[in-house]
Amino acid sequence: IEEGRDDELLLYLEDVHHADIAEIINELELDQATYIIKLLDSTKTSEALMELEEDVRERILDNLSAKEIAEELENMDTDDAADIISELSEERKQEVIGQIIDEEHAEHIVELLRYDEDSAGGLMAKELVKVNENWSVTGCMAEMRAQAENVTRVHSIYVVDDKNKLKGRLSLKDLLTASSKANISDVYIENVDYVNVHTDGEEVARIMRKYDLEAIPVVDEMGRLVGRITVDDIMDFMREEAERDYQMAAGISEDVEADDSILHLTRARLPWLVLALFGGFISVTVLGTFDTAMQEHGALFFFVPLIAAMAGNVGVQSSAIVLQGLANKSLRGSLFNRLIKEVLLSLLNGFALAILLILGGIFFLGLDFWFGLTVSVSLVAVIIIASLIGTFVPIVLDKWGIDPAMATGPFITTSNDIFGILIYFTIAKVILGF
Amino acid sequence: IEEGRDDELLLYLEDVHHADIAEIINELELDQATYIIKLLDSTKTSEALMELEEDVRERILDNLSAKEIAEELENMDTDDAADIISELSEERKQEVIGQIIDEEHAEHIVELLRYDEDSAGGLMAKELVKVNENWSVTGCMAEMRAQAENVTRVHSIYVVDDKNKLKGRLSLKDLLTASSKANISDVYIENVDYVNVHTDGEEVARIMRKYDLEAIPVVDEMGRLVGRITVDDIMDFMREEAERDYQMAAGISEDVEADDSILHLTRARLPWLVLALFGGFISVTVLGTFDTAMQEHGALFFFVPLIAAMAGNVGVQSSAIVLQGLANKSLRGSLFNRLIKEVLLSLLNGFALAILLILGGIFFLGLDFWFGLTVSVSLVAVIIIASLIGTFVPIVLDKWGIDPAMATGPFITTSNDIFGILIYFTIAKVILGF
């Protein structure tokens, strides 16, 4: 298909949705992909570019001149254009922005680049339909038709005053049914949800989900309307957030996919493994200090993986529940009450497991009573301490303004392994005496 | 506020969004909550009911008569009503459905109850605006106005033939600009994305996200239009899925929140801990068979937690990446190639860690060469095996039609602990000989 028959190819791709074109391009070789991007008309390529996988897009952009990229950006919404520009090198960024012919569009993009990627400012687009509260309904209709051309889908019409401050919103239906002599200030709805440019993306998602909004206006520090966020952008953001949290919990520190290069995957995975290795060194040292137990109570060492695994699992469970509570803002009550609750929960779980352990240990493994008691008591103690660490650490990190998601997965398992082993052998020393 | 002054309370709540009312009710005592629900007018309570936390809603519904519940349901969209009914006991379900006055509404709810909760059929609502392809534009406008009353927000108008088969869609704009003499069949857009009632919810989310849709029509096995799914329902679904996956990875088997009761939390957490305990028993047994090593090479046992932790971490990393690839359908290429890639990746990670281990072991822990070699070789071997298990198990489960998310977190860590220890001591036996 590739060589020569441009007409047929164009005819075929004309009917294909840009998201599907993006999937096709993802599968192609670089030169073929660049060829198709250049061949297609600009609106469609711009849309397809947005949907490409990041690494594929990066390589295609490297093959395009600054002028060609600028042309693509002209056809994009400002938020998408800003996302793409932010992937370029500093030098290239300036070059591309300089090539954008529509000055207003360029200005908007530059403005969006200033905001943090995960804030409302970084998520919003400049394209929106707004009207002044002092306009008449008739004048407004004409103005709106002009504005609507730049906006793919009109979700809501926002009403502002002379200083561009957000006053309310207007539905298309209200406008159509209003008397044409009325002023906008008579018909608009004052009650409008909005977010600030600095509002965190997760908070924006929570508000839009809570009130089932399809778009939300964004205002700056002075209450001036500067952009709007649509539900499809928030859906993409939510999905990325969920993947990031999941990967963080699994000990993967960069955003990777199964099909990324081995080097990229190593960079994402190795740091956590190094952390686990150093944790391992500490547990080796801890165990080394109890080597006097090896002569008489060597079997104690057989239970080390059991204790460590239990400490790790309990810690991850506790931290996962707290993390989700923090993310949903559904954590109520004081830290103290929460820790008390974790202790009660751990006692319940711990006793159930200890009974299983004693029964299993005495009947199947043939342990003596004191030995079984040692392991059981340690198990209950370890579970309590592990769940307290799992609850306490994310809450404290969150209070200090550090992302509490750091304190999950490998971090919690590694530290709980060490504490678990330390507690286990200390209790053993007290009960068995060595 | 609560006692007596109903008027003031009503006046105050009138201006409050139903999602905020739900938050207030979540905080109240049961009898106060029931009181407010009965006090408010029905549209608002129905909407607030939907937004309540599940356990609060359950208790409030227990306090309402079947007739009162039926009245609330009449004001809800069919999908929300079906969700609420499905939470009731079998007996109560029939009683409530019998009390719904609007027969068509009741029929729709019963139809929705038939579908699996996580399928397109379970997510869809019956409320939609549809027109027949043979109608004229004028007749259509009148009919549409009537239909639109039942629908909160019109996302798209769907076009069907005489047999109710989905033919295409129509935008409001097209309809307004079309000549009033034209037939619908002349103006509708044939190209429409749709899903089948049995399509999995995750697949629906993927399609809506890919094409940035705000609503998608649902058809039955015969291509007949039976409902539509809106983007806000899909957002809720996505969030629940993400939470479920995250909790599954952390070893929590039921949907719980930090504020749930201790018993509920125990039920969600204990099963995985029992699994880990049994895994622990196996590792005790495995270690027991190598007890001859304790005399001469006791220090081998000090490295058990390090090896086990590494096996667990690597396994979770591999399985998390594969699981996300499966969920996004972005996994390409054969299983064989994927396993080869994991081996290469593990070799890279393994050697980097082995070098760190030898350096750390010899300089800081003062190990002899053969001992250091044993631990390092084991580390590389364990990392390779652990990553293969982490990759292989989810892919195979997925092929067998079992939810691959089962094979993550505690399951992978526990089995990898055991395999890791077995490999470690086997290699030690070969190198050190005991």
mmCIF file of C-alpha atoms in Angstrom, chain A residues 23-167:
data_model
loop_
_atom_site.group_PDB
_atom_site.id
_atom_site.type_symbol
_atom_site.label_atom_id
_atom_site.label_comp_id
_atom_site.label_asym_id
_atom_site.label_seq_id
_atom_site.Cartn_x
_atom_site.Cartn_y
_atom_site.Cartn_z
ATOM 1 C CA GLU A 23 -3.291 3.147 16.112
ATOM 2 C CA ILE A 24 -2.209 2.338 12.558
ATOM 3 C CA ILE A 25 0.692 4.809 12.791
ATOM 4 C CA ASN A 26 1.803 3.299 16.103
ATOM 5 C CA GLU A 27 2.374 0.027 14.237
ATOM 6 C CA LEU A 28 4.289 1.485 11.281
ATOM 7 C CA GLU A 29 7.979 2.105 10.743
ATOM 8 C CA LEU A 30 9.165 5.644 11.434
ATOM 9 C CA ASP A 31 9.619 6.770 7.806
ATOM 10 C CA GLN A 32 6.235 5.343 6.793
ATOM 11 C CA ALA A 33 4.598 7.066 9.754
ATOM 12 C CA THR A 34 6.168 10.432 8.939
ATOM 13 C CA TYR A 35 5.102 9.966 5.335
ATOM 14 C CA ILE A 36 1.470 9.450 6.312
ATOM 15 C CA ILE A 37 1.482 12.399 8.694
ATOM 16 C CA LYS A 38 2.759 14.651 5.901
ATOM 17 C CA LEU A 39 0.302 13.199 3.404
ATOM 18 C CA LEU A 40 -2.867 13.704 5.414
ATOM 19 C CA ASP A 41 -4.584 17.045 5.692
ATOM 20 C CA SER A 42 -3.682 19.002 8.747
ATOM 21 C CA THR A 43 -6.769 18.781 10.936
ATOM 22 C CA LYS A 44 -6.694 15.015 10.803
ATOM 23 C CA THR A 45 -2.956 14.681 11.422
ATOM 24 C CA SER A 46 -3.125 17.053 14.356
ATOM 25 C CA GLU A 47 -5.829 14.943 15.923
ATOM 26 C CA ALA A 48 -3.999 11.707 15.155
ATOM 27 C CA LEU A 49 -0.746 13.123 16.567
ATOM 28 C CA MET A 50 -2.455 13.732 19.913
ATOM 29 C CA GLU A 51 -3.564 10.111 20.150
ATOM 30 C CA LEU A 52 -0.168 8.574 19.358
ATOM 31 C CA GLU A 53 1.957 6.827 21.956
ATOM 32 C CA GLU A 54 4.420 9.266 23.430
ATOM 33 C CA ASP A 55 7.604 7.663 22.158
ATOM 34 C CA VAL A 56 6.240 7.242 18.626
ATOM 35 C CA ARG A 57 5.148 10.879 18.573
ATOM 36 C CA GLU A 58 8.516 12.028 19.834
ATOM 37 C CA ARG A 59 10.324 10.288 16.990
ATOM 38 C CA ILE A 60 7.899 11.610 14.364
ATOM 39 C CA LEU A 61 8.248 15.184 15.640
ATOM 40 C CA ASP A 62 12.033 14.836 15.412
ATOM 41 C CA ASN A 63 11.539 14.158 11.705
ATOM 42 C CA LEU A 64 9.388 17.241 11.096
ATOM 43 C CA SER A 65 10.653 20.784 10.681
ATOM 44 C CA ALA A 66 9.663 23.494 13.159
ATOM 45 C CA LYS A 67 7.419 24.972 10.496
ATOM 46 C CA GLU A 68 5.637 21.667 9.937
ATOM 47 C CA ILE A 69 5.069 21.185 13.653
ATOM 48 C CA ALA A 70 3.770 24.750 13.952
ATOM 49 C CA GLU A 71 1.253 24.020 11.196
ATOM 50 C CA GLU A 72 -0.010 20.990 13.078
ATOM 51 C CA LEU A 73 -0.297 23.015 16.280
ATOM 52 C CA GLU A 74 -2.437 25.671 14.578
ATOM 53 C CA ASN A 75 -5.106 23.064 14.083
ATOM 54 C CA MET A 76 -5.067 21.801 17.617
ATOM 55 C CA ASP A 77 -6.883 22.982 20.709
ATOM 56 C CA THR A 78 -4.577 25.050 22.894
ATOM 57 C CA ASP A 79 -4.383 22.405 25.632
ATOM 58 C CA ASP A 80 -3.290 19.675 23.219
ATOM 59 C CA ALA A 81 -0.829 22.003 21.519
ATOM 60 C CA ALA A 82 0.710 22.934 24.873
ATOM 61 C CA ASP A 83 1.040 19.249 25.793
ATOM 62 C CA ILE A 84 2.923 18.526 22.581
ATOM 63 C CA ILE A 85 5.187 21.553 22.833
ATOM 64 C CA SER A 86 6.114 20.667 26.395
ATOM 65 C CA GLU A 87 7.593 17.406 25.077
ATOM 66 C CA LEU A 88 10.075 19.285 22.861
ATOM 67 C CA SER A 89 13.527 20.514 23.861
ATOM 68 C CA GLU A 90 13.804 24.099 25.133
ATOM 69 C CA GLU A 91 15.444 25.317 21.933
ATOM 70 C CA ARG A 92 12.980 23.611 19.649
ATOM 71 C CA LYS A 93 10.061 24.963 21.714
ATOM 72 C CA GLN A 94 10.987 28.575 20.935
ATOM 73 C CA GLU A 95 11.585 27.800 17.284
ATOM 74 C CA VAL A 96 8.175 26.138 16.895
ATOM 75 C CA ILE A 97 6.293 28.857 18.795
ATOM 76 C CA GLY A 98 7.945 31.486 16.605
ATOM 77 C CA GLN A 99 6.569 29.728 13.524
ATOM 78 C CA ILE A 100 2.929 29.783 14.646
ATOM 79 C CA ILE A 101 1.163 32.332 12.454
ATOM 80 C CA ASP A 102 -1.934 32.928 14.614
ATOM 81 C CA GLU A 103 -0.506 35.160 17.353
ATOM 82 C CA GLU A 104 -3.397 34.754 19.740
ATOM 83 C CA HIS A 105 -3.119 30.975 19.502
ATOM 84 C CA ALA A 106 0.620 31.188 20.225
ATOM 85 C CA GLU A 107 0.021 33.464 23.207
ATOM 86 C CA HIS A 108 -2.512 31.053 24.627
ATOM 87 C CA ILE A 109 -0.122 28.141 24.274
ATOM 88 C CA VAL A 110 2.664 30.063 25.992
ATOM 89 C CA GLU A 111 0.283 30.904 28.828
ATOM 90 C CA LEU A 112 -0.698 27.258 29.309
ATOM 91 C CA LEU A 113 2.961 26.185 29.387
ATOM 92 C CA ARG A 114 3.412 28.218 32.562
ATOM 93 C CA TYR A 115 1.139 26.008 34.645
ATOM 94 C CA ASP A 116 2.013 22.778 36.361
ATOM 95 C CA GLU A 117 0.997 19.844 34.151
ATOM 96 C CA ASP A 118 -1.228 18.275 36.839
ATOM 97 C CA SER A 119 -2.976 21.480 37.940
ATOM 98 C CA ALA A 120 -6.239 22.834 36.554
ATOM 99 C CA GLY A 121 -4.152 25.400 34.647
ATOM 100 C CA GLY A 122 -2.189 22.655 32.940
ATOM 101 C CA LEU A 123 -5.303 20.675 32.080
ATOM 102 C CA MET A 124 -7.470 23.509 30.763
ATOM 103 C CA ALA A 125 -7.923 24.731 27.199
ATOM 104 C CA LYS A 126 -8.371 28.367 26.220
ATOM 105 C CA GLU A 127 -11.154 27.562 23.762
ATOM 106 C CA LEU A 128 -14.497 28.460 25.275
ATOM 107 C CA VAL A 129 -17.626 30.444 24.569
ATOM 108 C CA LYS A 130 -18.114 33.434 26.847
ATOM 109 C CA VAL A 131 -20.480 36.386 26.799
ATOM 110 C CA ASN A 132 -20.592 39.682 28.684
ATOM 111 C CA GLU A 133 -23.396 40.086 31.217
ATOM 112 C CA ASN A 134 -24.274 43.485 29.749
ATOM 113 C CA TRP A 135 -24.913 42.241 26.244
ATOM 114 C CA SER A 136 -28.375 41.792 24.833
ATOM 115 C CA VAL A 137 -29.558 38.320 23.924
ATOM 116 C CA THR A 138 -29.575 39.170 20.199
ATOM 117 C CA GLY A 139 -26.090 40.635 20.149
ATOM 118 C CA CYS A 140 -24.928 37.689 22.156
ATOM 119 C CA MET A 141 -26.234 35.145 19.640
ATOM 120 C CA ALA A 142 -24.211 36.695 16.839
ATOM 121 C CA GLU A 143 -21.044 36.896 18.931
ATOM 122 C CA MET A 144 -21.506 33.340 20.102
ATOM 123 C CA ARG A 145 -21.747 31.959 16.623
ATOM 124 C CA ALA A 146 -18.377 33.567 15.849
ATOM 125 C CA GLN A 147 -16.757 32.174 19.012
ATOM 126 C CA ALA A 148 -18.216 28.717 18.608
ATOM 127 C CA GLU A 149 -16.212 28.175 15.444
ATOM 128 C CA ASN A 150 -13.038 27.754 17.477
ATOM 129 C CA VAL A 151 -14.595 25.297 19.891
ATOM 130 C CA THR A 152 -15.137 21.671 18.947
ATOM 131 C CA ARG A 153 -18.073 21.120 21.238
ATOM 132 C CA VAL A 154 -20.004 23.743 23.159
ATOM 133 C CA HIS A 155 -20.593 22.437 26.685
ATOM 134 C CA SER A 156 -21.656 25.608 28.378
ATOM 135 C CA ILE A 157 -21.637 29.321 27.748
ATOM 136 C CA TYR A 158 -19.895 31.291 30.471
ATOM 137 C CA VAL A 159 -20.983 34.761 31.515
ATOM 138 C CA VAL A 160 -18.366 37.349 32.532
ATOM 139 C CA ASP A 161 -18.417 40.996 33.552
ATOM 140 C CA ASP A 162 -16.396 43.834 32.015
ATOM 141 C CA LYS A 163 -13.292 42.775 33.898
ATOM 142 C CA ASN A 164 -13.607 39.213 32.568
ATOM 143 C CA LYS A 165 -14.639 37.940 36.004
ATOM 144 C CA LEU A 166 -16.734 34.781 35.930
ATOM 145 C CA LYS A 167 -20.316 35.601 36.904
#
